mmCIF file of C-alpha atoms in Angstrom:
data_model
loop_
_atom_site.group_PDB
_atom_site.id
_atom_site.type_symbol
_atom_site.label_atom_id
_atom_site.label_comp_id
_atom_site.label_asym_id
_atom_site.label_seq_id
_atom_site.Cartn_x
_atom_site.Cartn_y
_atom_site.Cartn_z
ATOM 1 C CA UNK V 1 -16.749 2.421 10.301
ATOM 2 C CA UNK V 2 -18.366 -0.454 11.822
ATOM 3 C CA UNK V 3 -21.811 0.405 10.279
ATOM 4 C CA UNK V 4 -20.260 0.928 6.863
ATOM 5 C CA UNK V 5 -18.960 -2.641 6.683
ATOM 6 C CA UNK V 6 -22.239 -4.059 8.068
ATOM 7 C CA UNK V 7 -23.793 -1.966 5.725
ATOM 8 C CA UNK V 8 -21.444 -3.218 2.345
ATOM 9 C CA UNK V 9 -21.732 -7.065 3.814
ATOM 10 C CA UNK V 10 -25.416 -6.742 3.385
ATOM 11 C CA UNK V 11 -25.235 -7.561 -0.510
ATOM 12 C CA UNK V 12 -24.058 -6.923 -3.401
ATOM 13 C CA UNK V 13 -26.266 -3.734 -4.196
ATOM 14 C CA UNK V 14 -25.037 -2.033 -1.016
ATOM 15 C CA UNK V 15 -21.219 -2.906 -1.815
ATOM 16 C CA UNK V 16 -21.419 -2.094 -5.149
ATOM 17 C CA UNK V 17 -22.965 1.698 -4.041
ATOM 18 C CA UNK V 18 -20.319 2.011 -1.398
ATOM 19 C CA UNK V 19 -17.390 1.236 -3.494
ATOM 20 C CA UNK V 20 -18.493 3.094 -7.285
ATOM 21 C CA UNK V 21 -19.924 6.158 -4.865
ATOM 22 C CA UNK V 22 -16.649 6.425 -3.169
ATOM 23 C CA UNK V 23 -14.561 5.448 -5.857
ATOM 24 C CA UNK V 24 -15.800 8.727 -7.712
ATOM 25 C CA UNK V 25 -15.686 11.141 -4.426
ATOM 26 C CA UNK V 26 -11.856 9.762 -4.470
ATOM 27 C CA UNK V 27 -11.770 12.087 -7.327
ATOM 28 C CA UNK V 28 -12.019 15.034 -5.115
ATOM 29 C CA UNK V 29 -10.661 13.490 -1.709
ATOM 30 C CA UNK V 30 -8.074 10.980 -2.870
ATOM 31 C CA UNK V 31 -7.985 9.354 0.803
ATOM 32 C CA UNK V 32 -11.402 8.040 0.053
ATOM 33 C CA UNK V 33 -10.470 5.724 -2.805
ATOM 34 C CA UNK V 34 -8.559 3.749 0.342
ATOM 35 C CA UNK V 35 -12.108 3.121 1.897
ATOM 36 C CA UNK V 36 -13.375 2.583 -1.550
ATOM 37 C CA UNK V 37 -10.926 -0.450 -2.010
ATOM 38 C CA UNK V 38 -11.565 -1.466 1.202
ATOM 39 C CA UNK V 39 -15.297 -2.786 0.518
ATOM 40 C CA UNK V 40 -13.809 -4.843 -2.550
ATOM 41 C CA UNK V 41 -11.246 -6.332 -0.048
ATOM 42 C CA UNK V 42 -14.149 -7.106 2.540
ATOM 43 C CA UNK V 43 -16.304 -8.454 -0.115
ATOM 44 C CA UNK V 44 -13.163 -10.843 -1.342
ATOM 45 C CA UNK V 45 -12.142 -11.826 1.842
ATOM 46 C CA UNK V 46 -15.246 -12.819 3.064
ATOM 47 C CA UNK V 47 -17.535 -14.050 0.470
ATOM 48 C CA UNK V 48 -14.547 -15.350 -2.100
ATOM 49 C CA UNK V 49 -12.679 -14.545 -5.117
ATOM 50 C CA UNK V 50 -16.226 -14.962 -7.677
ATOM 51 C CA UNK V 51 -18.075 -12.579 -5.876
ATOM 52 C CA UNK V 52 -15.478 -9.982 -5.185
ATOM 53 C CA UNK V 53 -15.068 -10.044 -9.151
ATOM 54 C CA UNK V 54 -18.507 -9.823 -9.276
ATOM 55 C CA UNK V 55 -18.980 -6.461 -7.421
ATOM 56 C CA UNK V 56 -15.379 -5.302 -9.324
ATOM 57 C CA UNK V 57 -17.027 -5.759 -12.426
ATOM 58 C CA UNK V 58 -20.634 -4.134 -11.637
ATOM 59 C CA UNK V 59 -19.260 -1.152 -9.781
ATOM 60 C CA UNK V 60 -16.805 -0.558 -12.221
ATOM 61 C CA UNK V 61 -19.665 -0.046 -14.768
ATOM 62 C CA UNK V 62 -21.715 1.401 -11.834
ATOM 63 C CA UNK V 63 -19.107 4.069 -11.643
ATOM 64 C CA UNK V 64 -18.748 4.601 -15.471
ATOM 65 C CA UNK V 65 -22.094 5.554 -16.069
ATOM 66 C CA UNK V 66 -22.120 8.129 -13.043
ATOM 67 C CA UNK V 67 -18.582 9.624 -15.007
ATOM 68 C CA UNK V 68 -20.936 9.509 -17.910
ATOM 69 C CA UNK V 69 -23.394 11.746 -15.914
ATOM 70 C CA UNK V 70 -21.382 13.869 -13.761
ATOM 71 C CA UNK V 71 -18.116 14.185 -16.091
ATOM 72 C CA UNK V 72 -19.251 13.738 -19.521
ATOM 73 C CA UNK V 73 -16.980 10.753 -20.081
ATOM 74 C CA UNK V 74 -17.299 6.898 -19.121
ATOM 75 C CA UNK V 75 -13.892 5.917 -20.332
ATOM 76 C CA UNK V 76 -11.819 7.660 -17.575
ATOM 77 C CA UNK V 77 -13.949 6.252 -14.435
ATOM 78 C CA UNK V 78 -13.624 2.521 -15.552
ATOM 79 C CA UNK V 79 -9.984 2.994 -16.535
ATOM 80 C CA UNK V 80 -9.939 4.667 -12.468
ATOM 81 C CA UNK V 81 -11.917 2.046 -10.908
ATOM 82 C CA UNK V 82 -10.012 -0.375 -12.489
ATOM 83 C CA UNK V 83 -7.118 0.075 -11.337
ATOM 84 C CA UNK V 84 -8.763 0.769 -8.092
ATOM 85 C CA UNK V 85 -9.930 -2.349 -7.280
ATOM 86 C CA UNK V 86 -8.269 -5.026 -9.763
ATOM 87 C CA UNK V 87 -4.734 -4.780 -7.908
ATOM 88 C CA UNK V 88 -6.738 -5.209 -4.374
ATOM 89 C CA UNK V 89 -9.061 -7.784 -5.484
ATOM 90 C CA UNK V 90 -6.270 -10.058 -6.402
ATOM 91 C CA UNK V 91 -4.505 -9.519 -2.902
ATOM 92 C CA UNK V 92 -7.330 -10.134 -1.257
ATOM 93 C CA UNK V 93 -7.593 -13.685 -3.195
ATOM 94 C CA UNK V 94 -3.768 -14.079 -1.680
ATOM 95 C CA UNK V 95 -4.560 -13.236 1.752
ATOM 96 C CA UNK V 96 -8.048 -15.474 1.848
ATOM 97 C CA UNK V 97 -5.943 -18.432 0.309
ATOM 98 C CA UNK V 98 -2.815 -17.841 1.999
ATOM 99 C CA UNK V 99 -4.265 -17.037 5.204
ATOM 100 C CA UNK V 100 -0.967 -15.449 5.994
ATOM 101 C CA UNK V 101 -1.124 -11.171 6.174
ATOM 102 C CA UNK V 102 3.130 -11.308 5.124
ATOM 103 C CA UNK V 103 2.477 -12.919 1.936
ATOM 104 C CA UNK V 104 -0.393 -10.362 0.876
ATOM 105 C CA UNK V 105 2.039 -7.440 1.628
ATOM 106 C CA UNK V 106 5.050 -9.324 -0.429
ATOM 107 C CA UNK V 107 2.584 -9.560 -3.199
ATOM 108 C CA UNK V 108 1.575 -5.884 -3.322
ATOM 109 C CA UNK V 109 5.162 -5.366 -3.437
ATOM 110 C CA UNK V 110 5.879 -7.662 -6.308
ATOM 111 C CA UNK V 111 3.112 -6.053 -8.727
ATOM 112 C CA UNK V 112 4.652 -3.028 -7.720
ATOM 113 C CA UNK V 113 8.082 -4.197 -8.700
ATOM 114 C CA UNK V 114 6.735 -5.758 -12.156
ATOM 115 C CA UNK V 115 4.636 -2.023 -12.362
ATOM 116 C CA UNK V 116 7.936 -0.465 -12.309
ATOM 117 C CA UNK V 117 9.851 -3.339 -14.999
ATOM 118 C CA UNK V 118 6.823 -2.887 -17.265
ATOM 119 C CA UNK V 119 7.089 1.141 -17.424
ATOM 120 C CA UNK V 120 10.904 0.570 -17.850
ATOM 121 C CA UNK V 121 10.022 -1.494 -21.069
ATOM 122 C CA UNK V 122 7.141 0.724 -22.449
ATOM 123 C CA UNK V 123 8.547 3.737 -21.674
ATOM 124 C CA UNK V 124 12.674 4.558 -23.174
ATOM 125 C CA UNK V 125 13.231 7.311 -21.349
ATOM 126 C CA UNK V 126 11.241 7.739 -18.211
ATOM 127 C CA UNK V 127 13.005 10.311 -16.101
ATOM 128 C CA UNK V 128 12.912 12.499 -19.476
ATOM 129 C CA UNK V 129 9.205 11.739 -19.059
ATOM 130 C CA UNK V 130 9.003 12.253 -15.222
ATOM 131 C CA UNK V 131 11.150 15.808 -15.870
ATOM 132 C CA UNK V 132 8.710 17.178 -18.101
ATOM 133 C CA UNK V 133 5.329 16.248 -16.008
ATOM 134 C CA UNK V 134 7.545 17.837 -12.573
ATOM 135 C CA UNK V 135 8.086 20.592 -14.911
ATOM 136 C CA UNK V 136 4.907 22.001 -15.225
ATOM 137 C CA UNK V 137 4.117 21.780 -11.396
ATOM 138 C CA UNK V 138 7.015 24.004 -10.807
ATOM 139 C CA UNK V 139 5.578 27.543 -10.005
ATOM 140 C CA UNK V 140 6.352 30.323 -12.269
ATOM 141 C CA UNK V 141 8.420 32.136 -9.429
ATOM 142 C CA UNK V 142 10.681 29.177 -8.100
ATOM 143 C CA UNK V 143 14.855 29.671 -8.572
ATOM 144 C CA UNK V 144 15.676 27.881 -12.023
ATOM 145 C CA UNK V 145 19.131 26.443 -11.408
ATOM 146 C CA UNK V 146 17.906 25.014 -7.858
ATOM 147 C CA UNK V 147 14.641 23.207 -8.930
ATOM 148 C CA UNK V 148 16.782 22.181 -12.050
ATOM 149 C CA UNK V 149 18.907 20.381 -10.225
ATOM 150 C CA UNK V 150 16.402 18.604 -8.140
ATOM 151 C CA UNK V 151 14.488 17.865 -11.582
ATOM 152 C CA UNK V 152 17.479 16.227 -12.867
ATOM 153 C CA UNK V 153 17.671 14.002 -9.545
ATOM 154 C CA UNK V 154 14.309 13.066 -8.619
ATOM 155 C CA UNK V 155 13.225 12.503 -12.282
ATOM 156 C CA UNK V 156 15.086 9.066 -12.435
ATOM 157 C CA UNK V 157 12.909 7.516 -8.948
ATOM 158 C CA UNK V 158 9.875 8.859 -9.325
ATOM 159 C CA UNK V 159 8.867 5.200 -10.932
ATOM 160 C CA UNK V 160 9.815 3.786 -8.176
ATOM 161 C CA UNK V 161 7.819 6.873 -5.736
ATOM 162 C CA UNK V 162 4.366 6.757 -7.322
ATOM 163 C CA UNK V 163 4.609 2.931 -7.171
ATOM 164 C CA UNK V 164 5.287 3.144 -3.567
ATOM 165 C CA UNK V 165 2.700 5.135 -3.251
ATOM 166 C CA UNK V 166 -0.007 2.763 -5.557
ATOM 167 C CA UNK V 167 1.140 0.073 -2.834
ATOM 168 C CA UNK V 168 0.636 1.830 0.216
ATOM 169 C CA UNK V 169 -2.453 2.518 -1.073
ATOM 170 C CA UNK V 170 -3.852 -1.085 -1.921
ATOM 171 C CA UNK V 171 -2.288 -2.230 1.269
ATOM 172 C CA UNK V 172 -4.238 0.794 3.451
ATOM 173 C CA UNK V 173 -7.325 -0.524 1.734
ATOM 174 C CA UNK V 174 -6.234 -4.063 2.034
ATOM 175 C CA UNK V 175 -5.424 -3.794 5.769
ATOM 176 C CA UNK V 176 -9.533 -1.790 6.482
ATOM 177 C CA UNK V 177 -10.877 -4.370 4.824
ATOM 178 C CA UNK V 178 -9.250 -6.844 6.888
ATOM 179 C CA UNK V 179 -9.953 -4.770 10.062
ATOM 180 C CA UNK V 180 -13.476 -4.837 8.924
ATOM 181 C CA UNK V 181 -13.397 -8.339 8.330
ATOM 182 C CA UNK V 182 -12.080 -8.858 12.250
ATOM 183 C CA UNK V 183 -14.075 -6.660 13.429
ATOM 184 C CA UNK V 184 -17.666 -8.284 12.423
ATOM 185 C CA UNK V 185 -17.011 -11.761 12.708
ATOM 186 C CA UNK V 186 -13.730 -12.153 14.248
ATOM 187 C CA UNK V 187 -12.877 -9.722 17.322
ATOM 188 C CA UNK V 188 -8.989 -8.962 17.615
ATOM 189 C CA UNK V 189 -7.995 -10.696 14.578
ATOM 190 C CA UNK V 190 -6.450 -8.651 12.848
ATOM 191 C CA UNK V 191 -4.353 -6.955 15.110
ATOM 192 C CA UNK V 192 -2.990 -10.567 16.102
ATOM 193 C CA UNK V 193 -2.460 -10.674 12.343
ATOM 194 C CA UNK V 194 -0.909 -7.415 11.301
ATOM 195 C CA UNK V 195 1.570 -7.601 14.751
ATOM 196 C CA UNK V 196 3.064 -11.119 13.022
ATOM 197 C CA UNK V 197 4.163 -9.559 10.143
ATOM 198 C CA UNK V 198 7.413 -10.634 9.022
ATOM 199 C CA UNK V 199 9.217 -11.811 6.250
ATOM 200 C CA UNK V 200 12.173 -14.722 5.362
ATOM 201 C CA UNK V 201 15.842 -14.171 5.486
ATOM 202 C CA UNK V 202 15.681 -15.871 2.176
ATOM 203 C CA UNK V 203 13.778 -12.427 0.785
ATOM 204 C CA UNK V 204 15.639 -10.161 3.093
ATOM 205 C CA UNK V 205 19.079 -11.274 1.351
ATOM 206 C CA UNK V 206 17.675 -10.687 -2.089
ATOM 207 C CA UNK V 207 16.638 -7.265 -0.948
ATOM 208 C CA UNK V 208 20.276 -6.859 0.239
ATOM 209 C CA UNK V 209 21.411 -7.939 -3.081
ATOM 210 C CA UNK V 210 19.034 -5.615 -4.905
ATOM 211 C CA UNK V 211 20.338 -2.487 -2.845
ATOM 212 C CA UNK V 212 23.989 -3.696 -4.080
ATOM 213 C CA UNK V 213 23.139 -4.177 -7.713
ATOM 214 C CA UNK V 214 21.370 -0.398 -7.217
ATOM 215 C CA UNK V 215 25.212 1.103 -5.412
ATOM 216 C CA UNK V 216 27.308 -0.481 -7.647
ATOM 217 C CA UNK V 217 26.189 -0.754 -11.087
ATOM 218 C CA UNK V 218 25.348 2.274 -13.565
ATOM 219 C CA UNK V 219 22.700 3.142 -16.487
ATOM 220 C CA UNK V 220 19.501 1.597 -16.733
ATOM 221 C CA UNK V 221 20.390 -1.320 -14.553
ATOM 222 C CA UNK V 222 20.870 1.031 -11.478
ATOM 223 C CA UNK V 223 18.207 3.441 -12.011
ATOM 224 C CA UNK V 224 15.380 0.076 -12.455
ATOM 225 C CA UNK V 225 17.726 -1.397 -9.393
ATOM 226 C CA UNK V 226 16.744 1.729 -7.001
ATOM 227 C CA UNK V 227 12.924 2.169 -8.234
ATOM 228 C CA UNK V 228 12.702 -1.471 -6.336
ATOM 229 C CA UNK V 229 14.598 -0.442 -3.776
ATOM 230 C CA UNK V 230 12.009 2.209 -2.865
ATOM 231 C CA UNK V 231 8.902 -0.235 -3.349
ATOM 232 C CA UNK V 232 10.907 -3.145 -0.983
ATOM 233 C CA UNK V 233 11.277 0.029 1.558
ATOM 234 C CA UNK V 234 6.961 -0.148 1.549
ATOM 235 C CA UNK V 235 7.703 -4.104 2.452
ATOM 236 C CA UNK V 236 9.565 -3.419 5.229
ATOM 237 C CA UNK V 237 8.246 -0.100 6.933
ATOM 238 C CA UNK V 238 5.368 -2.056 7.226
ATOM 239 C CA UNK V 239 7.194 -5.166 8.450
ATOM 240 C CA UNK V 240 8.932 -2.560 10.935
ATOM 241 C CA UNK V 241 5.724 -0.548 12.000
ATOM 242 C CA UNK V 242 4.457 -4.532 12.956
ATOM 243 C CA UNK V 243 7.692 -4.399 14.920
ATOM 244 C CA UNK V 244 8.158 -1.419 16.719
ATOM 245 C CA UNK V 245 4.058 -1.331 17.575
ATOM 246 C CA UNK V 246 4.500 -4.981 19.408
ATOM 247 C CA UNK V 247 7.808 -3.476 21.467
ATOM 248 C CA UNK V 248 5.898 -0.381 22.694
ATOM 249 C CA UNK V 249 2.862 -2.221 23.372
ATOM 250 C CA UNK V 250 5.252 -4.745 25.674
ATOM 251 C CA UNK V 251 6.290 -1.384 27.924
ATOM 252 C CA UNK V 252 4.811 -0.405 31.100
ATOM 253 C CA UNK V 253 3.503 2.685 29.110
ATOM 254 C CA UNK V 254 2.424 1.424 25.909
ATOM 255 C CA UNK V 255 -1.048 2.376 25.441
ATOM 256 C CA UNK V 256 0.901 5.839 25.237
ATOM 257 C CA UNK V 257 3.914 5.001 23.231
ATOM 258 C CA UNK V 258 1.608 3.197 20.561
ATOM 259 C CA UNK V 259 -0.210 6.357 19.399
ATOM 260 C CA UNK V 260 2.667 8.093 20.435
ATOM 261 C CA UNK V 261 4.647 6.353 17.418
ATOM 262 C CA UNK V 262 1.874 6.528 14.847
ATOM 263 C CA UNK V 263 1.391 9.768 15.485
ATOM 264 C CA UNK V 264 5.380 10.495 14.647
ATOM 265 C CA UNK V 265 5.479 8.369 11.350
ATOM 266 C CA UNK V 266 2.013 10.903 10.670
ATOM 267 C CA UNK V 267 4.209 13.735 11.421
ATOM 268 C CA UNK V 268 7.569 13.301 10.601
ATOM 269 C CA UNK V 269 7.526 10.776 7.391
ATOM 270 C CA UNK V 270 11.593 10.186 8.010
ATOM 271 C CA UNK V 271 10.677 8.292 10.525
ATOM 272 C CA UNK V 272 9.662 5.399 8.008
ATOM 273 C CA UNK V 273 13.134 4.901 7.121
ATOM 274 C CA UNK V 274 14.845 3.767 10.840
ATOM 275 C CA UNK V 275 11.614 2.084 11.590
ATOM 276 C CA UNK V 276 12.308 0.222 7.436
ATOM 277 C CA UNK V 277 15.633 -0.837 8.773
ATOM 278 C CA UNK V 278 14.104 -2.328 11.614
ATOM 279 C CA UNK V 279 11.917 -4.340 9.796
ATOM 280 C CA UNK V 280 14.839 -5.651 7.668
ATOM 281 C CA UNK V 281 16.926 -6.503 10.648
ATOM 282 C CA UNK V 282 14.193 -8.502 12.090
ATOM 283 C CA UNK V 283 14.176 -11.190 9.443
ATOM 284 C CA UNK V 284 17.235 -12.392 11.106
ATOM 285 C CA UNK V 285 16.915 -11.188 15.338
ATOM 286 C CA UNK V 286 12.984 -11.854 15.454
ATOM 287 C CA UNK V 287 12.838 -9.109 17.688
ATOM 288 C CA UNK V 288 8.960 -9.830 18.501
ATOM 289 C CA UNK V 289 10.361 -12.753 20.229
ATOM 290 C CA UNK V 290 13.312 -11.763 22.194
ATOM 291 C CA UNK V 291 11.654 -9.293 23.535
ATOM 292 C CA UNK V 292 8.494 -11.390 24.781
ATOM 293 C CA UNK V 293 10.616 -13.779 26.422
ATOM 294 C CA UNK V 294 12.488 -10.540 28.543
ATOM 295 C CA UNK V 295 9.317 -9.630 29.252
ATOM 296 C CA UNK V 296 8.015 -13.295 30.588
ATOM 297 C CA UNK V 297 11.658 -13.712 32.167
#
């Protein structure tokens, strides 16, 4: 991985070929488009907003004329690549300005959460919409009353689940290209970085009140209410993987427990939700802290 980021920091031609090559092969292998992302976010991060816009824009047409060659249509790889690299691009400009990792990841989270508004107010009915696309990946020989049921249910989040899922993606690619970043010019960085991650009570109340507004009100309200719900649960799983990763790596057998841990979030994705609350809680304990200080006591 190291060679590939020497390799995109080289210039502009090599970046551009590493992100509209990769961007495409996402197509096939949609955990490629993270590493495609990735060499926009390096770009950004290191070399400014202007010329991470400038290799957006020329891979972007980069990749539409290879759709135009290998899938007989530009339109649908610059619409893709687009949307690929735009939402990244402008995180990276937040975490080169901000210099602050937390405020990147709140940011992701609030273009998810304005994502989800937006769909609300283009869209009038978008479980109805939801039910019908789940509908046709039902197979032919499922039980109709049971996957009916869990239609009717899941319909009314998944706005809120493929958002999640847009975020965790521009933060994976977010978070190589900042590893990249560390890795050629500043050794350690980023893990220094991605281990302070935390958030303000301030936010942490509003996410509170947010859950609330989802429990106890009804309609539209509650169903928009609990689509943010499940993009501030991307917020703070990451705030609580920061969290739980420094207290293992504190123990006596941490360079076990660490891949020990990622390898159970890998495994058993349930997980995400007690390690979520963690990250929540530590707005007010600052866990990170308390348990340094046992540890230097």
């Amino acid at each position: 991985m190291r060679f590939l980021a020497a390799y995109i920091m080289r210039g502009r031609l090599q970046a551009m070929i590493v992100a509209s090559s990769l961007a495409l092969l996402s197509l096939i292998i949609p955990p490629v488009s993270i590493v495609s992302s990735a060499s926009v976010a390096l770009v950004t991060l290191r070399r400014g907003a202007f010329e991470g816009l400038y290799v957006l824009v020329c891979s972007s047409a980069a990749a539409s004329l290879l759709g135009l060659f290998l899938l007989g249509s530009y339109q649908f790889a610059l619409l893709y690549s687009m949307m690929l690299w735009l939402p990244v691009w402008l995180i990276s400009i937040i975490l080169r300005e901000g210099r602050h990792l937390s405020l990147a990841v709140e940011f992701a989270v609030l273009l998810g959460m304005l994502g989800v508004v937006g769909f609300y107010l283009y869209e009038a009915e978008p479980a109805v919409m939801w039910k019908e696309v789940l509908s046709q990946m039902v197979p032919p020989n499922a039980p109709v009353d049971e996957i009916q049921r869990t239609l009717d249910v899941l319909s009314h989040y998944m706005t809120g689940v493929v958002a999640a899922g847009t975020v965790f993606g521009l933060l994976f690619g977010l978070f190589l290209g900042r590893w990249w970043q560390s890795v050629l010019y500043n050794p350690g960085g980023f893990k220094q970085e991605f281990l302070s991650l935390n958030t303000k009570p301030r936010l942490a109340i509003g996410s509170v009140a947010v859950v609330v507004v989802a429990w106890v009100s009804s309609g539209v309200l509650s169903e928009v209410a609990w689509n943010m719900t499940i993009l501030l649960f991307v917020l703070y799983t990451c705030i609580g993987t920061a969290v739980m990763h420094a207290v293992f790596a504190s123990m006596k057998l941490g360079r076990y427990m660490v891949p020990m841990f990622y390898l159970t979030l890998f495994l058993i994705p349930h997980a995400m939700l007690p390690v979520a609350l963690v990250g929540l809680i530590d707005a007010w304990l600052n866990l990170r802290n308390k348990i340094s200080n046992q540890t230097n006591a």
